[in-house]
């Protein structure tokens, strides 16, 4: 799945990054590469409150579960063996603006 920043300028593969609420201000959502020696940190979104940032992170996780498991987040063993990587939309998640959270 692709993760797109709030402003649309950053497009990253979710499976190769760590996404987290910034531990310093707790309203900024950042990402960095999982297996890189580079210290690059990407700012993906910024919200007016901690609660909005947490809600945006929860939405990201929910959409990833829907995308990966292909049936709303619940996966039966039959689904796994019949369609091991059955991806459904959205294959892209864009962090929503502050006003939509």
Short mmCIF file of N, CA and C in Angstrom, two decimals:
data_model
loop_
_atom_site.label_atom_id
_atom_site.label_comp_id
_atom_site.label_asym_id
_atom_site.label_seq_id
_atom_site.Cartn_x
_atom_site.Cartn_y
_atom_site.Cartn_z
N UNK A 1 0.85 -1.17 0.00
CA UNK A 1 0.00 0.00 0.00
C UNK A 1 0.90 1.24 0.00
N UNK A 2 0.44 2.28 -0.66
CA UNK A 2 1.17 3.55 -0.69
C UNK A 2 0.60 4.48 0.37
N UNK A 3 1.47 5.22 1.03
CA UNK A 3 1.05 6.22 2.01
C UNK A 3 1.45 7.58 1.45
N UNK A 4 0.46 8.46 1.34
CA UNK A 4 0.65 9.78 0.77
C UNK A 4 0.52 10.81 1.89
N UNK A 5 1.41 11.78 1.89
CA UNK A 5 1.36 12.83 2.90
C UNK A 5 0.12 13.71 2.71
N UNK A 6 -0.19 14.47 3.74
CA UNK A 6 -1.32 15.39 3.72
C UNK A 6 -1.27 16.33 2.51
N UNK A 7 -0.11 16.83 2.23
CA UNK A 7 0.02 17.80 1.13
C UNK A 7 0.26 17.15 -0.23
N UNK A 8 0.36 15.83 -0.26
CA UNK A 8 0.52 15.11 -1.51
C UNK A 8 1.93 15.08 -2.07
N UNK A 9 2.89 15.66 -1.37
CA UNK A 9 4.26 15.74 -1.89
C UNK A 9 5.09 14.50 -1.59
N UNK A 10 4.68 13.69 -0.63
CA UNK A 10 5.45 12.51 -0.24
C UNK A 10 4.60 11.27 -0.49
N UNK A 11 5.20 10.27 -1.13
CA UNK A 11 4.53 9.02 -1.49
C UNK A 11 5.49 7.90 -1.15
N UNK A 12 5.13 7.09 -0.14
CA UNK A 12 6.04 6.06 0.37
C UNK A 12 5.35 4.70 0.40
N UNK A 13 6.12 3.61 0.28
CA UNK A 13 5.56 2.27 0.41
C UNK A 13 5.39 1.91 1.90
N UNK A 14 4.17 1.67 2.32
CA UNK A 14 3.89 1.43 3.74
C UNK A 14 4.69 0.25 4.30
N UNK A 15 4.91 -0.75 3.50
CA UNK A 15 5.60 -1.96 3.96
C UNK A 15 7.09 -1.72 4.21
N UNK A 16 7.63 -0.57 3.82
CA UNK A 16 9.06 -0.31 3.98
C UNK A 16 9.36 0.87 4.88
N UNK A 17 8.33 1.36 5.59
CA UNK A 17 8.53 2.52 6.46
C UNK A 17 7.91 2.27 7.83
N UNK A 18 8.35 3.07 8.77
CA UNK A 18 7.73 3.12 10.09
C UNK A 18 7.00 4.45 10.15
N UNK A 19 5.74 4.41 10.53
CA UNK A 19 4.93 5.62 10.65
C UNK A 19 4.59 5.77 12.12
N UNK A 20 4.80 6.98 12.65
CA UNK A 20 4.51 7.19 14.08
C UNK A 20 4.15 8.63 14.37
N UNK A 21 3.47 8.81 15.51
CA UNK A 21 3.25 10.17 16.01
C UNK A 21 4.58 10.64 16.56
N UNK A 22 4.98 11.83 16.19
CA UNK A 22 6.23 12.39 16.68
C UNK A 22 6.20 12.44 18.21
N UNK A 23 7.20 11.88 18.85
CA UNK A 23 7.22 11.84 20.31
C UNK A 23 7.46 13.20 20.94
N UNK A 24 7.92 14.16 20.16
CA UNK A 24 8.20 15.50 20.70
C UNK A 24 6.93 16.33 20.80
N UNK A 25 6.19 16.47 19.69
CA UNK A 25 5.01 17.34 19.74
C UNK A 25 3.68 16.59 19.72
N UNK A 26 3.67 15.33 19.36
CA UNK A 26 2.50 14.45 19.37
C UNK A 26 1.37 14.86 18.43
N UNK A 27 1.57 15.89 17.63
CA UNK A 27 0.55 16.28 16.65
C UNK A 27 1.05 16.09 15.22
N UNK A 28 2.32 15.75 15.07
CA UNK A 28 2.92 15.54 13.76
C UNK A 28 3.10 14.05 13.54
N UNK A 29 2.73 13.58 12.36
CA UNK A 29 2.93 12.18 12.00
C UNK A 29 4.13 12.13 11.06
N UNK A 30 5.09 11.29 11.42
CA UNK A 30 6.33 11.19 10.67
C UNK A 30 6.55 9.76 10.19
N UNK A 31 7.48 9.61 9.26
CA UNK A 31 7.85 8.28 8.76
C UNK A 31 9.35 8.25 8.53
N UNK A 32 9.90 7.06 8.63
CA UNK A 32 11.31 6.84 8.29
C UNK A 32 11.46 5.42 7.77
N UNK A 33 12.51 5.19 7.00
CA UNK A 33 12.72 3.89 6.37
C UNK A 33 13.06 2.84 7.42
N UNK A 34 12.55 1.63 7.21
CA UNK A 34 12.79 0.53 8.14
C UNK A 34 14.22 0.05 8.08
N UNK A 35 14.73 -0.17 6.89
CA UNK A 35 16.05 -0.78 6.75
C UNK A 35 17.03 0.14 6.01
N UNK A 36 17.20 1.31 6.57
CA UNK A 36 18.11 2.27 5.95
C UNK A 36 19.01 2.87 7.03
N UNK A 37 20.19 3.20 6.63
CA UNK A 37 21.11 3.86 7.56
C UNK A 37 21.00 5.38 7.44
N UNK A 38 20.11 5.81 6.57
CA UNK A 38 19.84 7.22 6.36
C UNK A 38 18.99 7.75 7.52
N UNK A 39 19.25 8.96 7.96
CA UNK A 39 18.49 9.55 9.06
C UNK A 39 17.30 10.37 8.58
N UNK A 40 16.91 10.21 7.33
CA UNK A 40 15.82 10.99 6.77
C UNK A 40 14.51 10.68 7.50
N UNK A 41 13.81 11.75 7.87
CA UNK A 41 12.48 11.64 8.47
C UNK A 41 11.55 12.47 7.62
N UNK A 42 10.42 11.86 7.21
CA UNK A 42 9.44 12.56 6.39
C UNK A 42 8.25 12.97 7.24
N UNK A 43 7.85 14.21 7.10
CA UNK A 43 6.65 14.70 7.78
C UNK A 43 5.46 14.37 6.88
N UNK A 44 4.58 13.51 7.38
CA UNK A 44 3.44 13.08 6.58
C UNK A 44 2.18 13.90 6.84
N UNK A 45 2.03 14.37 8.07
CA UNK A 45 0.81 15.12 8.41
C UNK A 45 1.02 15.87 9.71
N UNK A 46 0.20 16.89 9.89
CA UNK A 46 0.20 17.63 11.14
C UNK A 46 -1.24 17.99 11.48
N UNK A 47 -1.59 17.80 12.74
CA UNK A 47 -2.95 18.04 13.21
C UNK A 47 -2.95 19.02 14.37
N UNK A 48 -4.11 19.60 14.62
CA UNK A 48 -4.22 20.63 15.65
C UNK A 48 -4.24 20.06 17.06
N UNK A 49 -4.58 18.79 17.21
CA UNK A 49 -4.62 18.17 18.54
C UNK A 49 -4.03 16.77 18.49
N UNK A 50 -3.63 16.28 19.65
CA UNK A 50 -3.12 14.90 19.77
C UNK A 50 -4.19 13.90 19.37
N UNK A 51 -5.43 14.19 19.76
CA UNK A 51 -6.54 13.28 19.48
C UNK A 51 -6.74 13.11 17.97
N UNK A 52 -6.63 14.20 17.22
CA UNK A 52 -6.78 14.12 15.77
C UNK A 52 -5.63 13.31 15.16
N UNK A 53 -4.42 13.50 15.65
CA UNK A 53 -3.28 12.74 15.15
C UNK A 53 -3.46 11.25 15.44
N UNK A 54 -3.93 10.92 16.63
CA UNK A 54 -4.18 9.53 16.99
C UNK A 54 -5.28 8.92 16.12
N UNK A 55 -6.32 9.70 15.85
CA UNK A 55 -7.41 9.22 15.00
C UNK A 55 -6.91 8.97 13.57
N UNK A 56 -6.07 9.85 13.06
CA UNK A 56 -5.51 9.67 11.72
C UNK A 56 -4.67 8.39 11.66
N UNK A 57 -3.88 8.13 12.71
CA UNK A 57 -3.07 6.91 12.76
C UNK A 57 -3.97 5.68 12.80
N UNK A 58 -5.03 5.74 13.57
CA UNK A 58 -5.97 4.62 13.65
C UNK A 58 -6.61 4.37 12.29
N UNK A 59 -6.95 5.42 11.58
CA UNK A 59 -7.54 5.29 10.25
C UNK A 59 -6.55 4.63 9.29
N UNK A 60 -5.28 5.01 9.36
CA UNK A 60 -4.25 4.39 8.54
C UNK A 60 -4.19 2.89 8.80
N UNK A 61 -4.16 2.49 10.06
CA UNK A 61 -4.09 1.06 10.40
C UNK A 61 -5.33 0.31 9.90
N UNK A 62 -6.49 0.91 10.07
CA UNK A 62 -7.74 0.29 9.63
C UNK A 62 -7.74 0.08 8.12
N UNK A 63 -7.33 1.11 7.38
CA UNK A 63 -7.29 1.00 5.92
C UNK A 63 -6.26 -0.03 5.46
N UNK A 64 -5.14 -0.12 6.17
CA UNK A 64 -4.14 -1.13 5.81
C UNK A 64 -4.70 -2.54 6.03
N UNK A 65 -5.38 -2.75 7.14
CA UNK A 65 -5.98 -4.05 7.41
C UNK A 65 -6.98 -4.42 6.32
N UNK A 66 -7.80 -3.47 5.92
CA UNK A 66 -8.77 -3.71 4.85
C UNK A 66 -8.05 -4.03 3.54
N UNK A 67 -7.00 -3.32 3.28
CA UNK A 67 -6.23 -3.51 2.05
C UNK A 67 -5.52 -4.87 2.06
N UNK A 68 -4.85 -5.18 3.14
CA UNK A 68 -4.05 -6.40 3.20
C UNK A 68 -4.91 -7.65 3.26
N UNK A 69 -5.89 -7.66 4.16
CA UNK A 69 -6.70 -8.85 4.35
C UNK A 69 -7.82 -8.97 3.33
N UNK A 70 -8.22 -7.86 2.71
CA UNK A 70 -9.17 -7.92 1.62
C UNK A 70 -10.61 -8.13 2.00
N UNK A 71 -10.93 -8.12 3.30
CA UNK A 71 -12.32 -8.34 3.66
C UNK A 71 -12.70 -7.57 4.92
N UNK A 72 -12.23 -6.39 5.04
CA UNK A 72 -12.60 -5.55 6.17
C UNK A 72 -11.76 -5.76 7.42
N UNK A 73 -10.69 -6.51 7.34
CA UNK A 73 -9.80 -6.65 8.48
C UNK A 73 -9.84 -8.01 9.14
N UNK A 74 -10.85 -8.81 8.87
CA UNK A 74 -10.92 -10.14 9.46
C UNK A 74 -10.48 -11.14 8.40
N UNK A 75 -9.57 -12.02 8.76
CA UNK A 75 -9.05 -12.96 7.77
C UNK A 75 -9.30 -14.39 8.23
N UNK A 76 -9.97 -15.15 7.41
CA UNK A 76 -10.16 -16.58 7.68
C UNK A 76 -9.03 -17.33 6.99
N UNK A 77 -8.73 -18.51 7.49
CA UNK A 77 -7.66 -19.31 6.88
C UNK A 77 -7.99 -19.63 5.42
N UNK A 78 -9.26 -19.86 5.11
CA UNK A 78 -9.65 -20.15 3.74
C UNK A 78 -9.32 -18.97 2.83
N UNK A 79 -9.52 -17.75 3.32
CA UNK A 79 -9.18 -16.57 2.53
C UNK A 79 -7.69 -16.54 2.23
N UNK A 80 -6.89 -16.92 3.21
CA UNK A 80 -5.44 -16.88 3.04
C UNK A 80 -4.99 -17.87 1.97
N UNK A 81 -5.51 -19.08 2.02
CA UNK A 81 -5.06 -20.09 1.08
C UNK A 81 -5.64 -19.92 -0.31
N UNK A 82 -6.85 -19.42 -0.39
CA UNK A 82 -7.46 -19.22 -1.70
C UNK A 82 -6.91 -17.99 -2.39
N UNK A 83 -6.78 -16.91 -1.64
CA UNK A 83 -6.30 -15.65 -2.19
C UNK A 83 -5.23 -15.09 -1.25
N UNK A 84 -4.01 -15.58 -1.32
CA UNK A 84 -3.01 -15.19 -0.34
C UNK A 84 -2.71 -13.69 -0.29
N UNK A 85 -2.82 -13.01 -1.40
CA UNK A 85 -2.55 -11.58 -1.38
C UNK A 85 -3.66 -10.85 -2.13
N UNK A 86 -4.87 -11.07 -1.71
CA UNK A 86 -6.03 -10.45 -2.36
C UNK A 86 -6.17 -9.02 -1.86
N UNK A 87 -5.65 -8.08 -2.61
CA UNK A 87 -5.71 -6.68 -2.22
C UNK A 87 -6.97 -6.04 -2.77
N UNK A 88 -7.61 -5.24 -1.96
CA UNK A 88 -8.77 -4.48 -2.40
C UNK A 88 -8.48 -3.01 -2.16
N UNK A 89 -9.19 -2.15 -2.86
CA UNK A 89 -8.99 -0.72 -2.62
C UNK A 89 -9.29 -0.37 -1.17
N UNK A 90 -8.71 0.63 -0.57
CA UNK A 90 -7.76 1.52 -1.22
C UNK A 90 -6.34 0.97 -1.18
N UNK A 91 -5.66 1.07 -2.27
CA UNK A 91 -4.26 0.68 -2.32
C UNK A 91 -3.38 1.88 -1.99
N UNK A 92 -4.03 3.01 -1.78
CA UNK A 92 -3.35 4.25 -1.44
C UNK A 92 -4.08 4.87 -0.25
N UNK A 93 -3.31 5.33 0.72
CA UNK A 93 -3.89 6.06 1.85
C UNK A 93 -3.26 7.44 1.88
N UNK A 94 -4.09 8.45 1.88
CA UNK A 94 -3.59 9.82 2.00
C UNK A 94 -4.08 10.38 3.32
N UNK A 95 -3.15 10.93 4.10
CA UNK A 95 -3.55 11.52 5.37
C UNK A 95 -4.52 12.66 5.13
N UNK A 96 -5.65 12.63 5.83
CA UNK A 96 -6.66 13.66 5.61
C UNK A 96 -6.25 15.00 6.22
N UNK A 97 -6.83 16.09 5.68
CA UNK A 97 -6.56 17.39 6.28
C UNK A 97 -7.13 17.46 7.69
N UNK A 98 -6.62 18.38 8.47
CA UNK A 98 -7.05 18.55 9.86
C UNK A 98 -8.56 18.71 9.97
N UNK A 99 -9.16 19.43 9.06
CA UNK A 99 -10.59 19.71 9.13
C UNK A 99 -11.47 18.47 8.90
N UNK A 100 -10.90 17.40 8.34
CA UNK A 100 -11.68 16.19 8.07
C UNK A 100 -11.50 15.09 9.10
N UNK A 101 -10.73 15.35 10.13
CA UNK A 101 -10.49 14.32 11.15
C UNK A 101 -11.40 14.58 12.33
#
